mmCIF file of C-alpha atoms and ligand atoms in Angstrom:
data_model
loop_
_atom_site.group_PDB
_atom_site.id
_atom_site.type_symbol
_atom_site.label_atom_id
_atom_site.label_comp_id
_atom_site.label_asym_id
_atom_site.label_seq_id
_atom_site.Cartn_x
_atom_site.Cartn_y
_atom_site.Cartn_z
ATOM 1 C CA UNK G 5 -19.516 -6.673 43.277
ATOM 2 C CA UNK G 6 -22.418 -5.294 45.595
ATOM 3 C CA UNK G 7 -25.841 -5.689 45.065
ATOM 4 C CA UNK G 8 -27.979 -8.801 45.351
ATOM 5 C CA UNK G 9 -29.776 -8.626 41.941
ATOM 6 C CA UNK G 10 -29.064 -11.436 39.155
ATOM 7 C CA UNK G 11 -26.837 -10.290 36.259
ATOM 8 C CA UNK G 12 -27.060 -12.070 33.194
ATOM 9 C CA UNK G 13 -23.369 -11.584 31.692
ATOM 10 C CA UNK G 14 -23.635 -11.755 28.007
ATOM 11 C CA UNK G 15 -19.998 -12.017 26.560
ATOM 12 C CA UNK G 16 -19.457 -10.792 23.402
ATOM 13 C CA UNK G 17 -16.174 -12.873 22.859
ATOM 14 C CA UNK G 18 -18.661 -15.829 22.141
ATOM 15 C CA UNK G 19 -19.291 -14.311 19.079
ATOM 16 C CA UNK G 20 -15.598 -14.189 17.847
ATOM 17 C CA UNK G 21 -14.293 -17.380 15.890
ATOM 18 C CA UNK G 22 -10.552 -16.373 15.947
ATOM 19 C CA UNK G 23 -8.435 -13.561 17.246
ATOM 20 C CA UNK G 24 -6.432 -11.991 14.206
ATOM 21 C CA UNK G 25 -4.483 -9.190 16.239
ATOM 22 C CA UNK G 26 -4.017 -9.305 20.052
ATOM 23 C CA UNK G 27 -4.078 -6.216 22.272
ATOM 24 C CA UNK G 28 -0.024 -6.334 22.349
ATOM 25 C CA UNK G 29 0.197 -6.822 18.627
ATOM 26 C CA UNK G 30 -2.249 -3.530 18.039
ATOM 27 C CA UNK G 31 -0.008 -1.604 20.256
ATOM 28 C CA UNK G 32 3.102 -2.369 18.687
ATOM 29 C CA UNK G 33 1.739 -1.843 15.266
ATOM 30 C CA UNK G 34 0.144 1.720 16.605
ATOM 31 C CA UNK G 35 3.742 2.564 18.084
ATOM 32 C CA UNK G 36 5.452 1.858 14.769
ATOM 33 C CA UNK G 37 2.836 4.094 12.894
ATOM 34 C CA UNK G 38 3.132 6.887 15.694
ATOM 35 C CA UNK G 39 6.800 7.124 14.636
ATOM 36 C CA UNK G 40 6.376 7.135 11.197
ATOM 37 C CA UNK G 41 4.030 9.956 11.520
ATOM 38 C CA UNK G 42 6.054 11.737 13.814
ATOM 39 C CA UNK G 43 8.990 11.596 11.429
ATOM 40 C CA UNK G 44 6.959 13.132 8.558
ATOM 41 C CA UNK G 45 5.167 15.948 10.360
ATOM 42 C CA UNK G 46 7.952 17.095 12.857
ATOM 43 C CA UNK G 47 8.320 20.866 12.469
ATOM 44 C CA UNK G 48 4.940 21.318 10.935
ATOM 45 C CA UNK G 49 1.556 22.148 12.097
ATOM 46 C CA UNK G 50 -1.059 19.694 11.422
ATOM 47 C CA UNK G 51 -4.586 18.516 12.404
ATOM 48 C CA UNK G 52 -5.503 14.645 12.967
ATOM 49 C CA UNK G 53 -8.975 13.941 11.653
ATOM 50 C CA UNK G 54 -10.371 10.815 12.954
ATOM 51 C CA UNK G 55 -13.050 9.306 10.579
ATOM 52 C CA UNK G 56 -16.199 8.239 13.147
ATOM 53 C CA UNK G 57 -17.147 6.249 14.441
ATOM 54 C CA UNK G 58 -14.589 3.478 13.399
ATOM 55 C CA UNK G 59 -11.759 5.075 14.071
ATOM 56 C CA UNK G 60 -11.930 6.617 17.553
ATOM 57 C CA UNK G 61 -10.224 3.799 19.192
ATOM 58 C CA UNK G 62 -7.357 3.911 16.902
ATOM 59 C CA UNK G 63 -7.221 7.548 16.766
ATOM 60 C CA UNK G 64 -6.793 8.192 20.509
ATOM 61 C CA UNK G 65 -4.159 5.444 20.901
ATOM 62 C CA UNK G 66 -2.430 6.915 17.747
ATOM 63 C CA UNK G 67 -2.333 10.420 19.103
ATOM 64 C CA UNK G 68 -1.197 9.665 22.729
ATOM 65 C CA UNK G 69 2.293 8.168 20.796
ATOM 66 C CA UNK G 70 2.778 11.133 18.817
ATOM 67 C CA UNK G 71 5.032 13.375 20.858
ATOM 68 C CA UNK G 72 4.665 16.630 18.671
ATOM 69 C CA UNK G 73 1.998 19.409 18.729
ATOM 70 C CA UNK G 74 -1.186 18.274 16.718
ATOM 71 C CA UNK G 75 -4.871 19.266 16.661
ATOM 72 C CA UNK G 76 -7.826 16.867 16.358
ATOM 73 C CA UNK G 77 -10.977 17.191 14.343
ATOM 74 C CA UNK G 78 -13.602 14.496 13.434
ATOM 75 C CA UNK G 79 -15.385 13.800 10.370
ATOM 76 C CA UNK G 80 -18.419 11.733 10.274
ATOM 77 C CA UNK G 81 -18.931 9.088 7.538
ATOM 78 C CA UNK G 82 -20.602 5.985 7.103
ATOM 79 C CA UNK G 83 -20.470 3.369 4.258
ATOM 80 C CA UNK G 84 -22.325 0.482 5.545
ATOM 81 C CA UNK G 85 -25.783 -0.331 6.121
ATOM 82 C CA UNK G 86 -26.232 -3.235 8.384
ATOM 83 C CA UNK G 87 -24.642 -6.165 6.756
ATOM 84 C CA UNK G 88 -21.109 -6.785 5.425
ATOM 85 C CA UNK G 89 -21.104 -5.426 2.257
ATOM 86 C CA UNK G 90 -20.396 -1.646 1.307
ATOM 87 C CA UNK G 91 -23.293 0.604 0.542
ATOM 88 C CA UNK G 92 -23.416 4.038 -0.449
ATOM 89 C CA UNK G 93 -21.198 6.616 1.252
ATOM 90 C CA UNK G 94 -22.866 9.152 3.486
ATOM 91 C CA UNK G 95 -21.168 12.056 5.093
ATOM 92 C CA UNK G 96 -22.727 12.914 8.099
ATOM 93 C CA UNK G 97 -20.679 16.164 9.080
ATOM 94 C CA UNK G 98 -17.378 17.813 8.389
ATOM 95 C CA UNK G 99 -14.916 19.847 10.452
ATOM 96 C CA UNK G 100 -15.816 23.556 10.193
ATOM 97 C CA UNK G 101 -14.049 25.760 7.498
ATOM 98 C CA UNK G 102 -11.269 27.011 9.804
ATOM 99 C CA UNK G 103 -10.388 23.499 10.699
ATOM 100 C CA UNK G 104 -9.945 22.875 6.992
ATOM 101 C CA UNK G 105 -8.567 25.800 5.133
ATOM 102 C CA UNK G 106 -4.994 26.141 4.778
ATOM 103 C CA UNK G 107 -4.460 23.082 7.230
ATOM 104 C CA UNK G 108 -2.410 19.690 6.837
ATOM 105 C CA UNK G 109 -4.587 17.234 7.707
ATOM 106 C CA UNK G 110 -4.222 13.632 8.564
ATOM 107 C CA UNK G 111 -7.233 11.508 7.890
ATOM 108 C CA UNK G 112 -7.347 8.659 10.376
ATOM 109 C CA UNK G 113 -9.755 5.544 9.353
ATOM 110 C CA UNK G 114 -10.250 2.263 11.156
ATOM 111 C CA UNK G 115 -9.827 0.252 7.786
ATOM 112 C CA UNK G 116 -9.129 0.790 4.036
ATOM 113 C CA UNK G 117 -11.612 -1.480 2.223
ATOM 114 C CA UNK G 118 -12.831 -0.531 -1.073
ATOM 115 C CA UNK G 119 -11.165 2.709 -0.732
ATOM 116 C CA UNK G 120 -14.186 4.600 -1.383
ATOM 117 C CA UNK G 121 -14.588 6.326 2.036
ATOM 118 C CA UNK G 122 -11.094 7.764 2.082
ATOM 119 C CA UNK G 123 -10.840 8.532 -1.480
ATOM 120 C CA UNK G 124 -13.813 10.772 -1.477
ATOM 121 C CA UNK G 125 -13.378 12.188 1.910
ATOM 122 C CA UNK G 126 -9.600 13.124 1.065
ATOM 123 C CA UNK G 127 -11.083 14.789 -2.160
ATOM 124 C CA UNK G 128 -13.873 16.379 -0.347
ATOM 125 C CA UNK G 129 -11.251 17.893 2.069
ATOM 126 C CA UNK G 130 -8.797 19.277 -0.442
ATOM 127 C CA UNK G 131 -11.870 20.883 -2.434
ATOM 128 C CA UNK G 132 -12.927 22.746 0.886
ATOM 129 C CA UNK G 133 -9.140 24.147 1.153
ATOM 130 C CA UNK G 134 -6.814 21.809 3.016
ATOM 131 C CA UNK G 135 -3.509 22.456 1.899
ATOM 132 C CA UNK G 136 -2.343 18.649 2.432
ATOM 133 C CA UNK G 137 -4.334 15.544 3.164
ATOM 134 C CA UNK G 138 -2.533 12.254 4.296
ATOM 135 C CA UNK G 139 -4.300 9.197 5.064
ATOM 136 C CA UNK G 140 -3.609 6.602 7.892
ATOM 137 C CA UNK G 141 -5.461 3.209 8.663
ATOM 138 C CA UNK G 142 -5.149 0.873 11.328
ATOM 139 C CA UNK G 143 -6.267 -2.002 8.787
ATOM 140 C CA UNK G 144 -5.721 -2.395 4.806
ATOM 141 C CA UNK G 145 -7.610 -4.847 3.056
ATOM 142 C CA UNK G 146 -5.715 -4.311 -0.555
ATOM 143 C CA UNK G 147 -7.733 -7.223 -2.128
ATOM 144 C CA UNK G 148 -10.897 -5.507 -1.699
ATOM 145 C CA UNK G 149 -9.937 -2.338 -3.696
ATOM 146 C CA UNK G 150 -12.363 -0.794 -6.051
ATOM 147 C CA UNK G 151 -10.798 2.670 -6.454
ATOM 148 C CA UNK G 152 -7.278 3.124 -6.746
ATOM 149 C CA UNK G 153 -6.248 4.450 -3.446
ATOM 150 C CA UNK G 154 -3.308 3.767 -0.958
ATOM 151 C CA UNK G 155 -3.065 5.227 2.613
ATOM 152 C CA UNK G 156 0.310 7.063 3.604
ATOM 153 C CA UNK G 157 0.522 5.341 6.887
ATOM 154 C CA UNK G 158 -0.851 1.768 7.627
ATOM 155 C CA UNK G 159 -0.625 -0.351 11.001
ATOM 156 C CA UNK G 160 -1.689 -3.828 9.722
ATOM 157 C CA UNK G 161 -2.782 -5.501 6.353
ATOM 158 C CA UNK G 162 -5.438 -8.140 6.545
ATOM 159 C CA UNK G 163 -6.975 -10.585 3.958
ATOM 160 C CA UNK G 164 -10.571 -10.341 2.792
ATOM 161 C CA UNK G 165 -12.233 -11.158 6.011
ATOM 162 C CA UNK G 166 -14.706 -9.219 7.998
ATOM 163 C CA UNK G 167 -13.321 -8.355 11.222
ATOM 164 C CA UNK G 168 -14.837 -6.632 14.383
ATOM 165 C CA UNK G 169 -13.156 -5.105 17.506
ATOM 166 C CA UNK G 170 -10.736 -1.922 18.372
ATOM 167 C CA UNK G 171 -13.463 0.434 16.812
ATOM 168 C CA UNK G 172 -14.883 -1.894 13.896
ATOM 169 C CA UNK G 173 -18.442 -2.754 14.538
ATOM 170 C CA UNK G 174 -20.813 -5.472 12.881
ATOM 171 C CA UNK G 175 -24.330 -3.656 12.943
ATOM 172 C CA UNK G 176 -23.106 -1.203 15.441
ATOM 173 C CA UNK G 177 -21.648 -4.053 17.702
ATOM 174 C CA UNK G 178 -18.230 -5.147 18.834
ATOM 175 C CA UNK G 179 -16.416 -1.720 18.663
ATOM 176 C CA UNK G 180 -15.354 -2.323 22.318
ATOM 177 C CA UNK G 181 -13.566 -5.437 21.855
ATOM 178 C CA UNK G 182 -9.861 -4.432 22.562
ATOM 179 C CA UNK G 183 -8.706 -6.888 20.228
ATOM 180 C CA UNK G 184 -9.464 -7.820 16.216
ATOM 181 C CA UNK G 185 -11.391 -10.637 15.775
ATOM 182 C CA UNK G 186 -13.437 -12.393 12.966
ATOM 183 C CA UNK G 187 -17.051 -13.147 13.578
ATOM 184 C CA UNK G 188 -18.593 -16.454 13.688
ATOM 185 C CA UNK G 189 -20.222 -16.951 10.539
ATOM 186 C CA UNK G 190 -23.529 -17.639 12.088
ATOM 187 C CA UNK G 191 -23.771 -14.286 13.630
ATOM 188 C CA UNK G 192 -23.931 -12.271 10.645
ATOM 189 C CA UNK G 193 -26.112 -15.100 8.582
ATOM 190 C CA UNK G 194 -28.498 -14.904 11.631
ATOM 191 C CA UNK G 195 -28.571 -11.193 11.422
ATOM 192 C CA UNK G 196 -28.873 -10.938 7.616
ATOM 193 C CA UNK G 197 -29.666 -13.951 5.941
ATOM 194 C CA UNK G 198 -28.404 -14.620 2.460
ATOM 195 C CA UNK G 199 -25.349 -12.354 3.068
HETATM 196 P P1 LIG P 29 -14.477 1.421 2.345
HETATM 197 O O1 LIG P 29 -15.196 2.778 1.761
HETATM 198 O O2 LIG P 29 -14.645 0.584 1.478
HETATM 199 O O3 LIG P 29 -13.199 1.665 2.130
HETATM 200 O O4 LIG P 29 -14.671 1.078 3.847
HETATM 201 C C1 LIG P 29 -14.515 1.697 4.894
HETATM 202 C C2 LIG P 29 -15.156 1.319 5.804
HETATM 203 O O5 LIG P 29 -16.015 0.337 5.725
HETATM 204 C C3 LIG P 29 -14.694 1.353 7.095
HETATM 205 O O6 LIG P 29 -14.549 2.823 7.706
HETATM 206 C C4 LIG P 29 -15.532 0.490 7.959
HETATM 207 O O7 LIG P 29 -16.540 1.179 8.517
HETATM 208 C C5 LIG P 29 -16.106 -0.490 6.950
HETATM 209 N N1 LIG P 29 -15.611 -1.690 6.983
HETATM 210 C C6 LIG P 29 -14.752 -2.432 5.805
HETATM 211 N N2 LIG P 29 -14.536 -3.768 6.173
HETATM 212 C C7 LIG P 29 -14.982 -3.845 7.512
HETATM 213 C C8 LIG P 29 -14.610 -5.031 8.123
HETATM 214 O O8 LIG P 29 -14.178 -5.930 8.099
HETATM 215 N N3 LIG P 29 -15.264 -4.815 9.512
HETATM 216 C C9 LIG P 29 -16.109 -3.778 9.912
HETATM 217 N N4 LIG P 29 -16.070 -2.579 9.136
HETATM 218 C C10 LIG P 29 -15.713 -2.732 7.736
HETATM 219 MG MG1 LIG P 30 -16.123 3.235 9.422
#
């Protein structure tokens, strides 16, 4: 490192209580899901639709492990305000008509929690003319489900713990952690007293 200024290093890792999934475990899970996806889509044309922002890391690792032709599109949805409880789902943007109509889509999200996001996005894409919509999630919290919904592909099931890292955020932070960890309680209590 060059330069003479004093750099104050704030390490986000100190905010993490426990690591739930290491980088190695994540990549093993991603490899397994990529093989399942490859088996299902071999011989068909399909588009991976990454749900922003949370799934960008998982989707980019996943598609690089799928050795068959695919296209990539993005959909913007946010179901969280500033805290750890689910809020109203807002669809910020949707792929263009020609990216949806008559296409087989694989919706990829970071986590299946209450199920609202993928339930609504899948219905919306089918309504707009997709011929088939399957879903693939990095994490699944089955105990939190509010609507009847299961993903077609799941890398890991976890308990009802709020987690961050590998794309998942708390108030917009921690997406860049290469592992998945549980936040220290005082971090979210500080940000939102009473949550
Ligand atoms: P659902 O609509 O309740 O299934 O929520 C899905 C979205 O909620 C995800 O795409 C995440 O953005 C967010 N979410 C749910 N659980 C967590 C968590 O433990 N950490 C970070 N984000 C979460
Ligand atoms: Mg999200």
